[in-house]
Coordinates of C-alpha atoms in Angstrom, one line a residue:
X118 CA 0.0 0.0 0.0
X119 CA 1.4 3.4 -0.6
X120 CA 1.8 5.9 1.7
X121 CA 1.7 9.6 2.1
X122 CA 2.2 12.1 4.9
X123 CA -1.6 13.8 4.5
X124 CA -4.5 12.9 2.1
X125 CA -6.9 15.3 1.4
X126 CA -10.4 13.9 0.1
X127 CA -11.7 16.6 -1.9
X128 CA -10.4 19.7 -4.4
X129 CA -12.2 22.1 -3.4
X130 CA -10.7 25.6 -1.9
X131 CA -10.7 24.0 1.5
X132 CA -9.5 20.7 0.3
X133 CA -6.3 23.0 -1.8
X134 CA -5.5 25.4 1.0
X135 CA -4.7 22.2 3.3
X136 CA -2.7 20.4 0.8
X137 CA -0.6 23.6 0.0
X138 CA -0.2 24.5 3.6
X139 CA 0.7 20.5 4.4
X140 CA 3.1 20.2 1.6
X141 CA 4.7 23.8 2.7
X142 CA 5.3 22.4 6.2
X143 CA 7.6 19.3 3.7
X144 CA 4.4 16.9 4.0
X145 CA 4.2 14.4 1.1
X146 CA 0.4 15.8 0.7
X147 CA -1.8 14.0 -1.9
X148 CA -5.4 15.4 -2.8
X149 CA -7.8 13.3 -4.2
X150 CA -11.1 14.6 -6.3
X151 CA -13.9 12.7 -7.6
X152 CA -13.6 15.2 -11.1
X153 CA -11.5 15.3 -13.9
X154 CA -9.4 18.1 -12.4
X155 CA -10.0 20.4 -9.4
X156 CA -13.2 22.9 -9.9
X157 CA -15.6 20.4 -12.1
X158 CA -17.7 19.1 -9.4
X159 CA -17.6 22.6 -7.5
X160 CA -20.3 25.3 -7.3
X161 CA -20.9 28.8 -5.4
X162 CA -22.2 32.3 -6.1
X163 CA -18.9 33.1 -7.1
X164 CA -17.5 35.7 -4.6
X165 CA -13.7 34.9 -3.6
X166 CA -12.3 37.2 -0.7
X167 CA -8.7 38.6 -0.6
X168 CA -7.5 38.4 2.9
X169 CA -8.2 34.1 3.3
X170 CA -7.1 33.2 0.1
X171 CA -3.8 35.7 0.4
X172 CA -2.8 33.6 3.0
X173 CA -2.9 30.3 0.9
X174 CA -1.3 32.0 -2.2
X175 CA 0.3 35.6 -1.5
X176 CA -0.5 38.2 -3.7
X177 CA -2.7 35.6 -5.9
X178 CA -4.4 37.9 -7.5
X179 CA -1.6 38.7 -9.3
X180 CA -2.0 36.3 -11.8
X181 CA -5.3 34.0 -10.8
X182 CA -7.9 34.3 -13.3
X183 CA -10.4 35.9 -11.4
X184 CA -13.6 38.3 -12.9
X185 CA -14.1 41.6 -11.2
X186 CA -12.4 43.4 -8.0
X187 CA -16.1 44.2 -6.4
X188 CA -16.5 47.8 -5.6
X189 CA -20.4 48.0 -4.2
X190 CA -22.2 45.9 -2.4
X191 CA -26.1 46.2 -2.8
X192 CA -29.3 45.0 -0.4
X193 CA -32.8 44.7 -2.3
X194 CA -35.8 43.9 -0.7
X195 CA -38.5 42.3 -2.8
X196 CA -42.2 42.8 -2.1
X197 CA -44.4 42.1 -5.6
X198 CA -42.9 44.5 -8.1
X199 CA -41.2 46.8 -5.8
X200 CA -38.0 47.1 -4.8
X201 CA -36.6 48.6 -1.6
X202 CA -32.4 49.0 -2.0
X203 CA -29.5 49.9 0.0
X204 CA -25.7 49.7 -0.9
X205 CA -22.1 50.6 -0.2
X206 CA -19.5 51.4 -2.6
X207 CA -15.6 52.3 -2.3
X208 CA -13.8 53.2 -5.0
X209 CA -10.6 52.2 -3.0
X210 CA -11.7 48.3 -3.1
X211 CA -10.8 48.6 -6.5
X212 CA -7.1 48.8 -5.9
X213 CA -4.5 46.3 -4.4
X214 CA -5.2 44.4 -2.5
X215 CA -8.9 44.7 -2.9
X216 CA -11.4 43.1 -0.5
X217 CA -13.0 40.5 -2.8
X218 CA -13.4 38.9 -6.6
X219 CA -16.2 37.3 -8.4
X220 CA -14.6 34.4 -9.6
X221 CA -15.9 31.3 -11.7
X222 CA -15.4 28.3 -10.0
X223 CA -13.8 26.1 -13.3
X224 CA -11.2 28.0 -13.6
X225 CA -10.3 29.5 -10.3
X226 CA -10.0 26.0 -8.5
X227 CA -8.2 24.6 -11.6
X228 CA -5.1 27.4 -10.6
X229 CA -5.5 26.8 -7.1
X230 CA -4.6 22.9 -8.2
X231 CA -1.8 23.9 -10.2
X232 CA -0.7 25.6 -7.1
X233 CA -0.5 23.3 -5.1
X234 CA 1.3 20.7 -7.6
X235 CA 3.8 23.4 -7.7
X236 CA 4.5 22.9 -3.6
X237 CA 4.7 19.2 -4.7
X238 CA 1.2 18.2 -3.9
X239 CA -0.1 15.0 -5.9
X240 CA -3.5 15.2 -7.4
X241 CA -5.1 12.2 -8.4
X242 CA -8.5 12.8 -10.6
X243 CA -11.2 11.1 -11.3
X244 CA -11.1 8.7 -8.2
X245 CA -13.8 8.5 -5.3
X246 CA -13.1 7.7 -1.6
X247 CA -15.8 5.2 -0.5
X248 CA -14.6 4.6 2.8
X249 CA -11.6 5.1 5.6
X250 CA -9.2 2.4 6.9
X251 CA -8.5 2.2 10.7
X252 CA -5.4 0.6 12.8
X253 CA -8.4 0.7 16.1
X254 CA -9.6 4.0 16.7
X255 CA -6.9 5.6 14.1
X256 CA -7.8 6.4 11.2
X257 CA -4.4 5.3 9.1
X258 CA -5.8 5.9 4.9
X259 CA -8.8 5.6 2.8
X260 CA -9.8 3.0 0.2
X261 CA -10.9 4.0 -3.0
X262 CA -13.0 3.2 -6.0
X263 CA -10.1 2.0 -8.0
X264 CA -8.6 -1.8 -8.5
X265 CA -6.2 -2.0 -5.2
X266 CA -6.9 1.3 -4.4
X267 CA -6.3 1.7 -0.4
X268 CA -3.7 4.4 0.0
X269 CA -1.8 4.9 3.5
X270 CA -1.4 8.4 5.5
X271 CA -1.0 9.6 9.0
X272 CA -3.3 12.2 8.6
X273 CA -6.9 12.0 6.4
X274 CA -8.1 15.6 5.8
X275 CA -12.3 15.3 5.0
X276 CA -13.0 18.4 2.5
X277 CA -15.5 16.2 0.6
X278 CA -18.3 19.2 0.7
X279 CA -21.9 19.0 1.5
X280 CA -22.2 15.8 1.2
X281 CA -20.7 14.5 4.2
X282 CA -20.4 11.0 3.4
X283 CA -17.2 9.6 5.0
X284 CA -17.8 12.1 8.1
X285 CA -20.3 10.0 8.8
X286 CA -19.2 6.9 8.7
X287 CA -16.2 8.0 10.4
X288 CA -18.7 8.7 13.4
X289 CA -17.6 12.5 13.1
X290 CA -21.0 14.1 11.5
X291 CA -25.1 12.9 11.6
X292 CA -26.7 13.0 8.3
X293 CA -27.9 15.8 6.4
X294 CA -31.4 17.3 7.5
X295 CA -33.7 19.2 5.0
X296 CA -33.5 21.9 7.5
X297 CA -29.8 22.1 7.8
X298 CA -29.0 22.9 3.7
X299 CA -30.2 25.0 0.9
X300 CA -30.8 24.0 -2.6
X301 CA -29.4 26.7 -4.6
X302 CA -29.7 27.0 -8.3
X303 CA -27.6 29.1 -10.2
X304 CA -27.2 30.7 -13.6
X305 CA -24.2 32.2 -15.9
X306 CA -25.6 34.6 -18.5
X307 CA -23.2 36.1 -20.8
X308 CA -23.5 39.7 -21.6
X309 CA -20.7 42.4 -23.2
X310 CA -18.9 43.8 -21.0
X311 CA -19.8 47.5 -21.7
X312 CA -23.7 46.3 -20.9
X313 CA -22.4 45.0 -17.8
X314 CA -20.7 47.9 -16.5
X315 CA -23.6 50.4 -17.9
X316 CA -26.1 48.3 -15.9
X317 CA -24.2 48.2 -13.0
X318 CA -22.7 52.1 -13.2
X319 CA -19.5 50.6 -13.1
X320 CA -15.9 52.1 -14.0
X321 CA -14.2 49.7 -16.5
X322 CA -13.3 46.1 -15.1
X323 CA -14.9 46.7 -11.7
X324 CA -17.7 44.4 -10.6
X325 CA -20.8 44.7 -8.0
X326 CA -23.0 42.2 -6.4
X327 CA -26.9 42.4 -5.2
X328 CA -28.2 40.1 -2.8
X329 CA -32.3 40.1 -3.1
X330 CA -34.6 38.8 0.0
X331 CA -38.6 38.5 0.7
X332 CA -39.8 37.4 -2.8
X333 CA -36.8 36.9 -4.3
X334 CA -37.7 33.3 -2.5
X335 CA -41.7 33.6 -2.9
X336 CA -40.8 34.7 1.5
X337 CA -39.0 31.5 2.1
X338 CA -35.9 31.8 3.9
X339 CA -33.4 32.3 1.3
X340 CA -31.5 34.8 -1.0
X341 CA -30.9 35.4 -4.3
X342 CA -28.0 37.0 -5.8
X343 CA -26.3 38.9 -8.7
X344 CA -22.7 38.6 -9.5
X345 CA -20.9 41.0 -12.4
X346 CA -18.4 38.7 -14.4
X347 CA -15.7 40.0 -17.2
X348 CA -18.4 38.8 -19.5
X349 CA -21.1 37.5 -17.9
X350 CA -23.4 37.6 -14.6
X351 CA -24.0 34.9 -12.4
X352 CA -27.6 34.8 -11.0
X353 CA -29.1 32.3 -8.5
X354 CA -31.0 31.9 -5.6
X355 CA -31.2 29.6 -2.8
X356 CA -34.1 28.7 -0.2
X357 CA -33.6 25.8 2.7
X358 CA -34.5 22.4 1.3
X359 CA -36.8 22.0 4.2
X360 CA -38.9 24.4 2.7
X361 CA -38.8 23.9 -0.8
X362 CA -40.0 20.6 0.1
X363 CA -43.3 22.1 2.2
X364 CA -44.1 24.2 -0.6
X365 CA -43.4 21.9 -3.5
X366 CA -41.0 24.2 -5.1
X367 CA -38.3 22.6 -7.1
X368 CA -34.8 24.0 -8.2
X369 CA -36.1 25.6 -11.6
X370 CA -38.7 27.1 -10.1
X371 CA -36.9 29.1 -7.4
X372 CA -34.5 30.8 -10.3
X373 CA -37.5 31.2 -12.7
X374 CA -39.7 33.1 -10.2
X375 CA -36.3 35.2 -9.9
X376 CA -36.1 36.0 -12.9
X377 CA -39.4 37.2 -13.7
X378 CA -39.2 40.6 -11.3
X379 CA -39.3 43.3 -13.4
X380 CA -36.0 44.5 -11.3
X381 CA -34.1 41.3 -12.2
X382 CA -35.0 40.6 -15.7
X383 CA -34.4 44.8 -16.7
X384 CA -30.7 43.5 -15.2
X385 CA -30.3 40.5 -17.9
X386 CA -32.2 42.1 -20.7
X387 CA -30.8 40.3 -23.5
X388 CA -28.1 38.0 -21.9
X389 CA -27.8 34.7 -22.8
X390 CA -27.5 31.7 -20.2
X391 CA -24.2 29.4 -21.2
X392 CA -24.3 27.8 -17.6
X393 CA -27.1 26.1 -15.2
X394 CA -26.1 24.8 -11.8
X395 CA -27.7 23.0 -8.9
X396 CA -26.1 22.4 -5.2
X397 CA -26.3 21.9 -1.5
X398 CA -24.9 24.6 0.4
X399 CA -24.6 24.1 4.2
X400 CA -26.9 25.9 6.2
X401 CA -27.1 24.3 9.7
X402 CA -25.2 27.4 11.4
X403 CA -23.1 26.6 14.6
X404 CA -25.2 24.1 15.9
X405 CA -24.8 21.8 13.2
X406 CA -20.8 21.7 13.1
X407 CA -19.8 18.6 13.9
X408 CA -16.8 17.1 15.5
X409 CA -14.2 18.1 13.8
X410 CA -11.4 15.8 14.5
X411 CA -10.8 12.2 15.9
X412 CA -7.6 10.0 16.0
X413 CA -5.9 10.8 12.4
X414 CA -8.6 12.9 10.6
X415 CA -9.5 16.4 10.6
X416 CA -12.6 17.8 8.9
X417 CA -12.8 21.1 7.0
X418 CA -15.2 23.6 4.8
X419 CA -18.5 22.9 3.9
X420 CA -18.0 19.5 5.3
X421 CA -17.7 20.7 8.3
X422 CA -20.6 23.1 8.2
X423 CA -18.4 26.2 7.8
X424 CA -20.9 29.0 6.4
X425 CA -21.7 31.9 7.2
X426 CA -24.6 33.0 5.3
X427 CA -26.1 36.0 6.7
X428 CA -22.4 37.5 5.5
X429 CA -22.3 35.7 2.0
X430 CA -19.3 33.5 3.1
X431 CA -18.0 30.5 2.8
X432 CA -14.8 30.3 0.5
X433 CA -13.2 32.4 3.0
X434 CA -14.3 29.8 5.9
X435 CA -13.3 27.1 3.6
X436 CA -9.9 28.0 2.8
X437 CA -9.0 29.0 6.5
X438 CA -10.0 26.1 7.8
X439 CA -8.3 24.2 5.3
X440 CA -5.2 26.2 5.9
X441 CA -4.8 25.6 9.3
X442 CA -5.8 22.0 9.1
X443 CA -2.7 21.4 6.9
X444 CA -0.4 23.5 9.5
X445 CA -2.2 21.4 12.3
X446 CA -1.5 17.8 10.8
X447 CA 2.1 19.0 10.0
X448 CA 2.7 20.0 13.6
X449 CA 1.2 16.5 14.7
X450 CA 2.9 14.6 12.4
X451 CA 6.1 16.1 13.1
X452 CA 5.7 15.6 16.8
X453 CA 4.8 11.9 16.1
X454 CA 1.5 12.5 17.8
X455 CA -1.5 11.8 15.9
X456 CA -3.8 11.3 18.7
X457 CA -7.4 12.9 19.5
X458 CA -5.7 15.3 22.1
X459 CA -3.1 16.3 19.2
X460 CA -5.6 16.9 16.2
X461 CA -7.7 18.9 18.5
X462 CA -5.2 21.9 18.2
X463 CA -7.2 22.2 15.0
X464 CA -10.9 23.0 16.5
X465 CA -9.1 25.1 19.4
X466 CA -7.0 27.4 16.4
X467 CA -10.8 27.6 14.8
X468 CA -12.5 28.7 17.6
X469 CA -9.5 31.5 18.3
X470 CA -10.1 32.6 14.8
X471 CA -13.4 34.5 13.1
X472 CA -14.4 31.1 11.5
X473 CA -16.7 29.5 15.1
X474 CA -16.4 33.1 16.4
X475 CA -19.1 34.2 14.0
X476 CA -20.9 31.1 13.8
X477 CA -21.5 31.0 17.4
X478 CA -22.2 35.2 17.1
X479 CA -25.1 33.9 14.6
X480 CA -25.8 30.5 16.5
X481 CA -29.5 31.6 17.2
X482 CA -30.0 33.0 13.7
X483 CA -31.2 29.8 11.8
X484 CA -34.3 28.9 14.2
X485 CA -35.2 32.7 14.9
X486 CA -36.2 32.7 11.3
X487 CA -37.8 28.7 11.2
X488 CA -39.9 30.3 13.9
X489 CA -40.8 33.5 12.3
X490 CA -41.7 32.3 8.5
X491 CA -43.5 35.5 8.2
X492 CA -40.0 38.0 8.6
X493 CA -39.2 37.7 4.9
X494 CA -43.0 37.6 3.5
X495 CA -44.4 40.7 6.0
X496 CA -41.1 42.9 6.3
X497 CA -40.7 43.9 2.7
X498 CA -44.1 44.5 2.7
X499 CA -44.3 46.9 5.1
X500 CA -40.7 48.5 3.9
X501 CA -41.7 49.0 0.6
X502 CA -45.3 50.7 1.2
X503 CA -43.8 52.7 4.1
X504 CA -41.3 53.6 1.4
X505 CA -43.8 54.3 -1.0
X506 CA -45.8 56.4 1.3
X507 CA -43.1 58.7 2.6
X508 CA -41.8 59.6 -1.6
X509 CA -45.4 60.3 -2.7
X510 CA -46.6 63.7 -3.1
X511 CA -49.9 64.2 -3.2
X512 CA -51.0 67.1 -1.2
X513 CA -51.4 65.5 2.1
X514 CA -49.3 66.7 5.4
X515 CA -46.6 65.0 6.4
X516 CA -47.8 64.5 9.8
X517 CA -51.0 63.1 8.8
X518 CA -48.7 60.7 6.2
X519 CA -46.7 59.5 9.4
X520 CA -49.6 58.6 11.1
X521 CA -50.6 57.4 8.1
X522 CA -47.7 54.9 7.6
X523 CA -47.8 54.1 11.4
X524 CA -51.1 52.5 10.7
X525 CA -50.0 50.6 7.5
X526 CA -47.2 49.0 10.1
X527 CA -49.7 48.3 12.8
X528 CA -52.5 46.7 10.2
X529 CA -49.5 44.1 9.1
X530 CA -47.8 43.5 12.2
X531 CA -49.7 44.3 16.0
X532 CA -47.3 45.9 18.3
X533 CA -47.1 43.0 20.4
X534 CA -45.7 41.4 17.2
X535 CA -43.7 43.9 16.1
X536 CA -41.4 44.1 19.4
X537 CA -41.2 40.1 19.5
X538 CA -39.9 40.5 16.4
X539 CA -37.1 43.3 17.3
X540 CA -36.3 41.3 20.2
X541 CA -36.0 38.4 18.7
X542 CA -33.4 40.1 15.5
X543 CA -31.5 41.6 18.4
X544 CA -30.8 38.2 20.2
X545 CA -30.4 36.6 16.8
X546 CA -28.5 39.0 14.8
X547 CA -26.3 41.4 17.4

């Protein structure tokens, strides 16, 4: 059987970040990925930030191919045809060493491989992991699909995504719950560049991204979202399987009932859709991480439940984590301990860092909102005519419109209902 230091499962960014950080630290680091080559089996929105990924790769975006530096950040509410908006733009995000990319995954993770072959990491395509082997409690390699196909290590590394299948037969994770993921569905649409950047009110090669609540999702909890490409926009949306499930909503028609705002579609007027994308995204929050080590293995990324989704991340999480897994099983393996106690350093690095800090900030977020179904069907509601009735002119006093929209609020939401509401964002959310 043949041997290696570290075996990642998975090619993903967190799967990457450990190998390169691994094989930096002189591990012989081998990644393994169920695709032709890194990036074919991966999806997300497509937003890539600077600071985690500078870590793996200083000053990457030198020379990886990413889209668009993003410049503005926009908030739309969603309530019938109206839209209620709010944004932030700096110019200065738009220089080195910018704050975050739109990427395509393809060819993004595709350099990231070539990266780490270039700190003497093996990839080996094509090739699923069906289960781990074990010397007792250690874990000690992982067999594979292939003829004699059970490959040795002192350290197995779980980036295997959403689908957590060998975290749970290691004992490490419980099965996915509808409740816990999102089905997100997601769209590349091609248009000119000069459209893009007209649409967007965009200085050349910058980029901007819109994330759309309330019916974006027909009120279920979800988001959509808008991401400017070189060449293209991704769109997609995402709602919590659970859901989708209760209201007999499948993938195509979340994106299609996106698409048909008068907002959204006034966006892709006349862009033509190359690309169509289904996935899982973890959504289970803090409560849902699950152990994240044992005796030889270390679980990272979306495998691990690392999302934060009220901020849009989740590459960032990915490649952190991966990152210090790799330094973590270096560490161990140097040391010649590869017990529990020793690959625990891992979960007590993550919990020093902003990766469980923020999970645990938003711990109570997830079942504030399974409790409150109404927040993203009654709140854009009442924005949007509150909105409406404040910009109208027609001749009536603005104290008598105040009262006016006071009313509107209290005929949608009683007061009673409209401070267990605050209370309950405050705990959830600050």
């Amino acid at each position: 059987m043949r041997t290696f230091d570290v075996i990642i499962v998975g090619g993903g960014p967190a799967g990457l970040s450990a190998a390169i950080s691994a094989a930096r630290a002189g591990m012989k680091t081998v990644v393994i990925e169920r695709g032709d080559y890194p990036g074919t089996k991966n999806v997300m929105g497509g937003i890539l930030y600077t600071s985690a990924t500078d870590l793996v790769v200083p000053g990457f975006w030198k020379e990886a191919p990413l889209e668009r530096p993003i410049v503005e950040q926009r908030i739309a509410l969603l309530s019938g045809d109206e839209v209620m908006m709010g944004g932030y733009r700096d110019p200065a995000w738009a220089a080195e060493p910018y704050n975050a990319h739109s990427v395509l995954r393809v060819p993004f993770d595709r350099w990231l491989g070539k990266q780490a072959e270039k700190t003497g990491v093996m990839i080996i395509p094509e090739t699923l992991v069906t289960d781990l082997l074990y010397q007792g409690d250690t874990v000690v390699g992982v067999r594979t699909g292939r003829p004699e196909g059970d490959l040795g290590a002192k350290v197995v590394i779980l980036a295997e995504g959403v689908n957590n299948f060998l975290a749970v037969k290691a004992g490490l994770a419980q099965p996915l719950k509808p409740q816990a993921v999102a089905v997100t569905v997601k769209e590349i649409i091609a248009l000119p560049k000069e459209t893009i950047e007209d649409r967007f009110c965009l200085e050349e090669g910058q980029g901007a991204t819109i994330e759309l609540y309330g019916d974006a999702t027909a009120g279920m909890m979800g988001v959509g979202f808008i991401y400017t490409n070189r060449e293209s926009i991704s769109l997609g949306v995402g709602a919590i399987l659970e859901q989708l499930i209760k209201h007999r909503w499948t993938p195509n028609d979340l994106i299609e009932n996106l698409k048909s705002k008068p907002y959204v579609k006034r966006l892709l007027r006349g862009g033509e859709t190359k690309e169509y994308l289904a996935h899982l995204i973890p959504e289970g929050g803090y409560t849902h991480v699950p152990k994240l080590h044992r005796q030889g293995v270390l679980v990272v990324g979306d495998t691990a439940m690392l999302v934060n989704s009220l901020h849009r991340e989740g590459a960032n999480l990915a490649m952190d984590s991966g990152r210090i897994a790799g330094e973590v099983a270096a560490q161990s393996i140097e040391a010649g301990d590869l017990s529990d106690r020793a690959m625990a350093v891992y979960e007590t690095r993550l919990r020093d860092s902003f990766v469980l800090k923020d999970l645990y900030k938003y711990r109570h977020m997830g079942k504030f909102f399974e409790k409150n179904p109404h927040l993203l069907k009654t709140y854009p509601k009442i924005f949007s005519q509150a909105a409406k009735m404040y910009f109208t002119a027609d001749g009536v006093p603005k104290k008598q419109r105040q009262k006016e929209i006071l009313g509107m609020i209290f005929e949608n939401r009683p007061k009673l209902g409209l401070i267990k509401d605050i209370y309950g964002a405050w705990r959830a959310l600050l």
